[in-house]
Amino acid sequence: MRIPLALTALLVPGSALAQSFEVTSSDGVAVEATPVAEFNEPWAMTFLPDGDLLVTEKPGTLLLVTQEGTKTEISGVPDVAYAGQGGLGDVIAAPDFADTGHVYISYAERGDDGLQGAAVARATLSLGEGEPALENLEVIWRQEPKVSGNGHYSHRLVFSPDGAHLFVTSGDRQKLDPAQDMDSALGKIIRLNPDGSVPDDNPFQDQGELARSFWSVGHRNMLGIAFDGDGRLWAHEMGPRGGDEINLIEPGKNYGWPVVSYGVHYSGDEIPDHPTRDEFQGPEAHWTPVISPAGMIVYSGDLFPDWQGTAFIGGLSGQALVHVSLGEQSDGTMAEEVRRFEMGARIREVEQGPDGGIWVLEDRAGGRLLRIVPAGEG
């Protein structure tokens, strides 16, 4: 039996949450958004096989949520370093969740001397009688080195389509140069076996023990990562002042940060554009002004059949849901913005529901979980 967080949490905004509203895109496409629940600084969500959701709140709470909005707190979450951009981060279910009950969470972890770093843990989600709980939690990866500051953890998670490998985005922690340092895991995409061990076929086998875990290098702050239906891996990352990117991720490639970027430093100092350095992989699309991308899906549902195989990205500063075409474009790139839906709030996370609806989380205290469907079908 699920024990609600509090009766007020379920009922106080209930009638207000039930009010659907229409959002029309920049090119006149209308969708309908229905508020489902509210959260305290929600960061990530994932659907379980039975249709319920897991939702993380950055201060350190993990919640089991029904599609009707009933929330139950899950115990056993580790302590998190909640400050700045740090706290409880991503959550995903293992591909074999139905058999193992395994879930993976990421979070900012305190170290010695005021240093922090991202961590990824695997646990068994117990959903039997009584309170739901994370059991047998084991940290399987830690961001090395831990450093000062509370920004650019990234720590987004995705499994390969065959379920064989876990990918982790490891941000540059606002330190810039480590993104090009093979003795630092900052500014990298990490590829692991499900137990946290390092696959023997990762591309940087001969560049040191730590580099064996790297899949790609030269990244800044990657808050969205997803596979498409053809097995291609996509990740977006925030640029500095300008130059947000979406990249087609290939093993062994260097994406150039901080040597090249389509943005400039916050100081105003110029950064060479990608085409000036052939050794770096350029983005498939980039944004100036920025959208501050967060969360991403490649859509595969039936509610929006014309959108299958396209990406949806949340915009934090952009306060929008950004729709991106994937595949070869007329300009020779592999991605292009199609439209955006102005949401009037920072969008932190995007997921596809079991029914093909698009679910998003707003980034704020009291941030809403919204279910988006075609206009008139809410």
Short mmCIF file of C-alpha atoms in Angstrom, two decimals:
data_model
loop_
_atom_site.label_atom_id
_atom_site.label_comp_id
_atom_site.label_asym_id
_atom_site.label_seq_id
_atom_site.Cartn_x
_atom_site.Cartn_y
_atom_site.Cartn_z
CA MET A 1 0.00 0.00 0.00
CA ARG A 2 1.41 3.40 -0.91
CA ILE A 3 1.65 5.98 1.84
CA PRO A 4 1.02 9.50 0.48
CA LEU A 5 3.58 12.19 1.29
CA ALA A 6 0.83 14.29 2.82
CA LEU A 7 -2.86 14.69 2.19
CA THR A 8 -2.32 18.34 1.36
CA ALA A 9 0.29 17.45 -1.23
CA LEU A 10 -2.36 15.46 -3.05
CA LEU A 11 -5.34 17.75 -2.68
CA VAL A 12 -4.34 21.39 -2.25
CA PRO A 13 -3.59 22.30 -5.86
CA GLY A 14 -5.74 19.50 -7.25
CA SER A 15 -8.53 21.45 -8.90
CA ALA A 16 -6.08 23.98 -10.30
CA LEU A 17 -3.86 21.25 -11.63
CA ALA A 18 -6.74 19.73 -13.57
CA GLN A 19 -7.09 22.79 -15.82
CA SER A 20 -5.71 22.01 -19.27
CA PHE A 21 -4.41 24.77 -21.51
CA GLU A 22 -3.50 25.06 -25.17
CA VAL A 23 -0.02 25.91 -26.43
CA THR A 24 0.50 26.98 -30.03
CA SER A 25 3.93 26.65 -31.64
CA SER A 26 5.83 29.26 -33.60
CA ASP A 27 4.36 27.84 -36.83
CA GLY A 28 0.77 27.45 -35.64
CA VAL A 29 0.70 23.84 -34.38
CA ALA A 30 -1.51 23.50 -31.28
CA VAL A 31 -1.10 21.01 -28.45
CA GLU A 32 -2.91 20.63 -25.14
CA ALA A 33 -1.06 20.54 -21.81
CA THR A 34 -2.61 19.16 -18.62
CA PRO A 35 -0.97 19.72 -15.20
CA VAL A 36 -0.68 16.46 -13.26
CA ALA A 37 1.28 17.29 -10.09
CA GLU A 38 3.64 19.83 -8.54
CA PHE A 39 7.14 19.26 -7.17
CA ASN A 40 9.91 21.03 -5.30
CA GLU A 41 12.63 21.72 -7.89
CA PRO A 42 11.99 18.62 -10.02
CA TRP A 43 14.98 17.49 -12.08
CA ALA A 44 14.25 14.21 -13.86
CA MET A 45 11.63 11.52 -14.40
CA THR A 46 11.26 8.10 -15.93
CA PHE A 47 8.34 5.77 -16.54
CA LEU A 48 8.22 2.29 -15.03
CA PRO A 49 6.72 -0.67 -16.92
CA ASP A 50 3.42 -0.38 -15.00
CA GLY A 51 2.99 3.25 -16.11
CA ASP A 52 3.94 4.92 -12.84
CA LEU A 53 6.74 7.48 -12.81
CA LEU A 54 9.84 8.07 -10.75
CA VAL A 55 10.52 11.79 -10.26
CA THR A 56 13.60 13.33 -8.64
CA GLU A 57 13.62 16.60 -6.73
CA LYS A 58 16.98 18.35 -6.62
CA PRO A 59 17.04 18.82 -2.82
CA GLY A 60 17.23 15.02 -2.50
CA THR A 61 13.77 13.43 -2.71
CA LEU A 62 12.77 10.56 -5.01
CA LEU A 63 9.05 10.10 -5.60
CA LEU A 64 6.83 7.38 -7.00
CA VAL A 65 4.05 9.12 -8.92
CA THR A 66 0.93 7.78 -10.58
CA GLN A 67 -0.28 9.24 -13.86
CA GLU A 68 -3.10 10.82 -11.85
CA GLY A 69 -0.57 12.69 -9.69
CA THR A 70 -0.54 10.70 -6.44
CA LYS A 71 2.94 11.00 -4.93
CA THR A 72 4.73 8.63 -2.54
CA GLU A 73 8.21 9.29 -1.20
CA ILE A 74 10.80 6.54 -1.72
CA SER A 75 13.24 5.97 1.14
CA GLY A 76 16.89 4.97 0.87
CA VAL A 77 18.08 7.90 -1.25
CA PRO A 78 21.70 8.81 -0.43
CA ASP A 79 22.68 12.21 0.92
CA VAL A 80 23.26 14.71 -1.88
CA ALA A 81 25.31 17.90 -2.15
CA TYR A 82 22.41 20.27 -2.68
CA ALA A 83 23.78 23.64 -3.76
CA GLY A 84 23.87 25.60 -6.99
CA GLN A 85 23.30 23.12 -9.81
CA GLY A 86 24.01 20.16 -7.51
CA GLY A 87 21.63 17.77 -5.83
CA LEU A 88 19.67 14.69 -6.85
CA GLY A 89 19.82 14.34 -10.62
CA ASP A 90 18.73 11.75 -13.14
CA VAL A 91 16.80 8.52 -12.64
CA ILE A 92 16.29 5.68 -15.10
CA ALA A 93 15.05 2.11 -14.86
CA ALA A 94 17.35 -0.69 -15.96
CA PRO A 95 16.35 -2.41 -19.21
CA ASP A 96 15.81 -5.59 -17.15
CA PHE A 97 13.83 -3.77 -14.44
CA ALA A 98 10.94 -6.24 -14.66
CA ASP A 99 13.31 -9.02 -13.56
CA THR A 100 15.78 -7.19 -11.31
CA GLY A 101 14.00 -4.09 -10.03
CA HIS A 102 17.20 -2.14 -10.70
CA VAL A 103 17.11 1.63 -11.05
CA TYR A 104 19.98 4.06 -11.52
CA ILE A 105 20.23 7.51 -9.97
CA SER A 106 22.79 10.27 -10.35
CA TYR A 107 23.56 12.97 -7.83
CA ALA A 108 26.14 15.46 -6.61
CA GLU A 109 28.28 13.90 -3.89
CA ARG A 110 30.36 15.64 -1.24
CA GLY A 111 34.05 14.87 -0.94
CA ASP A 112 36.81 16.08 1.33
CA ASP A 113 37.86 19.71 1.80
CA GLY A 114 34.68 21.18 0.34
CA LEU A 115 35.00 19.40 -3.01
CA GLN A 116 32.11 17.81 -4.92
CA GLY A 117 31.56 15.51 -7.87
CA ALA A 118 28.82 13.59 -9.62
CA ALA A 119 28.09 9.98 -8.70
CA VAL A 120 25.93 7.24 -10.19
CA ALA A 121 24.37 4.53 -8.05
CA ARG A 122 22.42 1.37 -8.80
CA ALA A 123 19.78 0.13 -6.39
CA THR A 124 16.83 -2.24 -6.22
CA LEU A 125 13.47 -0.48 -6.07
CA SER A 126 11.27 -2.32 -3.58
CA LEU A 127 7.57 -1.86 -4.35
CA GLY A 128 6.13 -4.56 -2.10
CA GLU A 129 3.99 -4.07 0.98
CA GLY A 130 4.76 -0.94 2.94
CA GLU A 131 6.84 2.06 1.99
CA PRO A 132 8.68 1.94 -1.36
CA ALA A 133 12.42 1.98 -0.88
CA LEU A 134 15.78 1.84 -2.60
CA GLU A 135 17.62 -1.21 -1.34
CA ASN A 136 21.16 -2.54 -1.82
CA LEU A 137 22.32 0.80 -3.19
CA GLU A 138 25.82 0.69 -4.67
CA VAL A 139 27.81 3.57 -6.19
CA ILE A 140 29.07 2.31 -9.57
CA TRP A 141 30.74 5.47 -10.90
CA ARG A 142 32.25 8.64 -9.48
CA GLN A 143 33.30 11.74 -11.38
CA GLU A 144 37.06 12.15 -11.07
CA PRO A 145 38.45 14.39 -9.82
CA LYS A 146 36.14 16.03 -7.32
CA VAL A 147 36.55 19.80 -7.58
CA SER A 148 35.26 23.00 -6.03
CA GLY A 149 32.06 24.66 -7.19
CA ASN A 150 28.48 23.57 -7.75
CA GLY A 151 27.98 23.75 -11.51
CA HIS A 152 28.06 21.63 -14.67
CA TYR A 153 27.71 18.17 -13.16
CA SER A 154 25.61 17.08 -16.17
CA HIS A 155 25.16 13.45 -14.92
CA ARG A 156 22.43 12.44 -17.38
CA LEU A 157 21.96 8.70 -17.94
CA VAL A 158 20.85 6.52 -20.86
CA PHE A 159 21.13 2.84 -21.76
CA SER A 160 22.08 1.66 -25.22
CA PRO A 161 19.15 0.19 -27.18
CA ASP A 162 20.40 -3.36 -26.54
CA GLY A 163 20.64 -2.68 -22.80
CA ALA A 164 24.30 -3.68 -22.72
CA HIS A 165 25.87 -0.34 -21.82
CA LEU A 166 25.14 2.67 -19.63
CA PHE A 167 26.15 6.13 -20.86
CA VAL A 168 26.79 8.97 -18.39
CA THR A 169 27.30 12.62 -19.29
CA SER A 170 30.10 14.10 -17.18
CA GLY A 171 30.18 17.90 -17.32
CA ASP A 172 33.25 20.11 -17.22
CA ARG A 173 32.29 21.43 -13.74
CA GLN A 174 32.92 24.95 -15.08
CA LYS A 175 36.67 24.22 -15.15
CA LEU A 176 37.01 24.31 -19.00
CA ASP A 177 40.46 22.79 -19.67
CA PRO A 178 39.80 19.35 -18.12
CA ALA A 179 37.44 18.65 -21.03
CA GLN A 180 40.62 18.11 -23.12
CA ASP A 181 42.57 16.30 -20.35
CA MET A 182 42.62 12.51 -20.68
CA ASP A 183 43.53 12.23 -16.99
CA SER A 184 40.24 13.87 -15.98
CA ALA A 185 36.69 12.56 -16.43
CA LEU A 186 35.32 16.12 -16.62
CA GLY A 187 33.84 17.13 -19.97
CA LYS A 188 33.40 13.56 -21.21
CA ILE A 189 30.69 11.06 -22.10
CA ILE A 190 31.29 7.86 -20.14
CA ARG A 191 30.38 4.34 -21.29
CA LEU A 192 30.05 1.58 -18.69
CA ASN A 193 28.75 -1.92 -18.28
CA PRO A 194 25.55 -2.05 -16.18
CA ASP A 195 27.56 -2.94 -13.06
CA GLY A 196 29.89 0.04 -13.51
CA SER A 197 32.83 -1.88 -14.94
CA VAL A 198 34.52 -0.56 -18.08
CA PRO A 199 33.93 -2.27 -21.45
CA ASP A 200 37.02 -3.50 -23.26
CA ASP A 201 35.88 -2.00 -26.56
CA ASN A 202 35.73 1.65 -25.45
CA PRO A 203 37.79 3.83 -27.82
CA PHE A 204 40.49 5.22 -25.50
CA GLN A 205 42.01 1.98 -24.22
CA ASP A 206 45.64 3.11 -24.46
CA GLN A 207 45.42 6.58 -22.87
CA GLY A 208 45.37 5.73 -19.19
CA GLU A 209 43.12 3.84 -16.80
CA LEU A 210 40.59 6.64 -16.37
CA ALA A 211 40.36 7.30 -20.12
CA ARG A 212 39.31 3.69 -20.70
CA SER A 213 35.82 4.72 -19.56
CA PHE A 214 35.52 7.63 -22.04
CA TRP A 215 33.30 7.38 -25.12
CA SER A 216 33.77 10.97 -26.34
CA VAL A 217 35.59 14.06 -25.07
CA GLY A 218 35.58 17.85 -25.34
CA HIS A 219 32.15 18.58 -23.83
CA ARG A 220 30.83 21.37 -21.60
CA ASN A 221 27.49 20.75 -19.83
CA MET A 222 25.34 17.97 -21.31
CA LEU A 223 21.85 17.88 -19.82
CA GLY A 224 20.21 15.66 -22.44
CA ILE A 225 21.21 12.38 -24.07
CA ALA A 226 19.12 9.92 -26.10
CA PHE A 227 19.30 7.22 -28.75
CA ASP A 228 17.19 7.42 -31.90
CA GLY A 229 15.45 4.52 -33.63
CA ASP A 230 18.49 3.87 -35.81
CA GLY A 231 20.75 3.42 -32.79
CA ARG A 232 22.47 6.80 -33.12
CA LEU A 233 23.41 8.58 -29.91
CA TRP A 234 22.53 12.27 -29.54
CA ALA A 235 23.51 14.69 -26.80
CA HIS A 236 23.02 18.39 -26.39
CA GLU A 237 25.10 20.75 -24.32
CA MET A 238 25.00 24.31 -23.13
CA GLY A 239 27.39 26.72 -24.74
CA PRO A 240 28.95 29.64 -22.88
CA ARG A 241 27.44 32.97 -24.03
CA GLY A 242 25.82 31.60 -27.17
CA GLY A 243 26.58 28.34 -28.92
CA ASP A 244 24.24 25.76 -27.39
CA GLU A 245 24.71 22.53 -29.35
CA ILE A 246 23.14 19.25 -30.33
CA ASN A 247 25.75 16.66 -31.28
CA LEU A 248 25.70 13.28 -32.96
CA ILE A 249 27.95 11.34 -30.60
CA GLU A 250 30.47 8.95 -32.11
CA PRO A 251 33.06 6.89 -30.23
CA GLY A 252 36.49 8.43 -29.93
CA LYS A 253 35.48 11.86 -31.24
CA ASN A 254 36.52 15.18 -29.69
CA TYR A 255 33.79 17.86 -29.70
CA GLY A 256 36.18 20.72 -29.09
CA TRP A 257 35.28 22.43 -25.82
CA PRO A 258 36.86 24.74 -24.66
CA VAL A 259 39.09 25.20 -27.71
CA VAL A 260 36.21 25.89 -30.12
CA SER A 261 32.60 26.98 -29.71
CA TYR A 262 29.94 28.98 -31.52
CA GLY A 263 29.65 31.08 -28.36
CA VAL A 264 31.98 33.45 -26.53
CA HIS A 265 33.24 33.44 -22.95
CA TYR A 266 31.17 35.27 -20.34
CA SER A 267 34.07 37.72 -20.11
CA GLY A 268 33.43 38.61 -23.74
CA ASP A 269 36.64 36.94 -24.93
CA GLU A 270 36.24 35.31 -28.33
CA ILE A 271 36.40 31.54 -28.89
CA PRO A 272 37.27 30.23 -32.36
CA ASP A 273 34.33 28.68 -34.23
CA HIS A 274 34.30 24.94 -34.93
CA PRO A 275 35.23 25.20 -38.64
CA THR A 276 38.60 26.72 -37.70
CA ARG A 277 39.82 23.38 -36.30
CA ASP A 278 39.29 20.29 -38.44
CA GLU A 279 40.32 17.90 -35.66
CA PHE A 280 37.16 18.68 -33.70
CA GLN A 281 33.67 17.38 -34.41
CA GLY A 282 31.21 20.22 -34.96
CA PRO A 283 27.59 20.30 -33.77
CA GLU A 284 24.71 19.27 -36.02
CA ALA A 285 22.77 22.34 -34.89
CA HIS A 286 23.55 25.25 -32.58
CA TRP A 287 21.65 28.10 -30.96
CA THR A 288 22.51 31.76 -30.44
CA PRO A 289 20.66 33.21 -28.55
CA VAL A 290 20.79 30.16 -26.32
CA ILE A 291 17.90 27.96 -25.28
CA SER A 292 19.80 26.37 -22.33
CA PRO A 293 18.80 22.83 -23.35
CA ALA A 294 17.73 20.34 -20.66
CA GLY A 295 16.17 16.92 -21.10
CA MET A 296 15.59 15.22 -24.43
CA ILE A 297 13.62 12.44 -26.06
CA VAL A 298 13.53 11.02 -29.55
CA TYR A 299 9.81 10.56 -30.08
CA SER A 300 8.45 7.13 -31.06
CA GLY A 301 4.81 7.23 -29.97
CA ASP A 302 1.49 7.07 -31.81
CA LEU A 303 -0.25 10.21 -30.51
CA PHE A 304 1.90 12.35 -32.81
CA PRO A 305 2.65 9.96 -35.70
CA ASP A 306 4.15 12.66 -37.91
CA TRP A 307 6.74 13.39 -35.22
CA GLN A 308 8.18 9.91 -34.91
CA GLY A 309 11.97 9.98 -35.08
CA THR A 310 12.22 13.67 -34.14
CA ALA A 311 13.61 15.10 -30.92
CA PHE A 312 12.03 17.22 -28.21
CA ILE A 313 14.31 19.28 -25.98
CA GLY A 314 13.43 21.36 -22.94
CA GLY A 315 14.58 24.96 -22.84
CA LEU A 316 15.52 26.50 -19.50
CA SER A 317 16.32 30.09 -20.43
CA GLY A 318 14.30 29.52 -23.61
CA GLN A 319 11.23 28.56 -21.53
CA ALA A 320 10.10 26.34 -24.36
CA LEU A 321 9.71 22.83 -25.69
CA VAL A 322 11.95 22.77 -28.75
CA HIS A 323 11.13 20.38 -31.62
CA VAL A 324 14.13 19.25 -33.68
CA SER A 325 14.25 17.21 -36.90
CA LEU A 326 16.93 14.49 -36.93
CA GLY A 327 18.48 13.03 -40.06
CA GLU A 328 20.12 14.59 -43.08
CA GLN A 329 18.99 18.20 -43.57
CA SER A 330 19.11 20.40 -46.67
CA ASP A 331 22.29 22.09 -45.43
CA GLY A 332 24.11 18.79 -44.94
CA THR A 333 23.81 18.75 -41.15
CA MET A 334 21.90 16.08 -39.24
CA ALA A 335 19.62 18.25 -37.09
CA GLU A 336 17.48 21.36 -37.44
CA GLU A 337 14.94 23.12 -35.24
CA VAL A 338 11.44 22.69 -36.65
CA ARG A 339 9.37 24.72 -34.18
CA ARG A 340 9.16 25.61 -30.55
CA PHE A 341 6.30 25.68 -28.08
CA GLU A 342 6.56 28.65 -25.70
CA MET A 343 5.71 27.19 -22.30
CA GLY A 344 6.08 30.29 -20.11
CA ALA A 345 8.33 28.39 -17.70
CA ARG A 346 11.78 26.85 -17.64
CA ILE A 347 11.50 23.27 -18.93
CA ARG A 348 13.91 20.92 -17.15
CA GLU A 349 12.91 17.45 -18.35
CA VAL A 350 11.10 15.73 -21.23
CA GLU A 351 9.85 12.13 -21.38
CA GLN A 352 7.50 10.11 -23.55
CA GLY A 353 4.61 8.47 -21.73
CA PRO A 354 3.34 4.94 -22.35
CA ASP A 355 0.37 6.37 -24.30
CA GLY A 356 2.60 8.48 -26.54
CA GLY A 357 1.98 11.72 -24.68
CA ILE A 358 4.92 14.07 -24.13
CA TRP A 359 5.52 14.76 -20.44
CA VAL A 360 7.59 17.71 -19.22
CA LEU A 361 8.77 19.06 -15.87
CA GLU A 362 9.03 22.74 -15.06
CA ASP A 363 12.23 23.86 -13.34
CA ARG A 364 11.26 25.69 -10.15
CA ALA A 365 9.90 25.28 -6.65
CA GLY A 366 6.33 24.24 -7.35
CA GLY A 367 7.33 23.06 -10.82
CA ARG A 368 4.51 21.27 -12.58
CA LEU A 369 4.45 17.91 -14.32
CA LEU A 370 2.60 18.48 -17.60
CA ARG A 371 1.17 15.92 -20.02
CA ILE A 372 1.09 17.16 -23.62
CA VAL A 373 -1.22 15.64 -26.25
CA PRO A 374 -2.71 16.83 -29.56
CA ALA A 375 -5.14 19.72 -29.11
CA GLY A 376 -8.62 18.49 -28.24
CA GLU A 377 -7.47 15.06 -26.99
CA GLY A 378 -6.69 15.94 -23.37
#
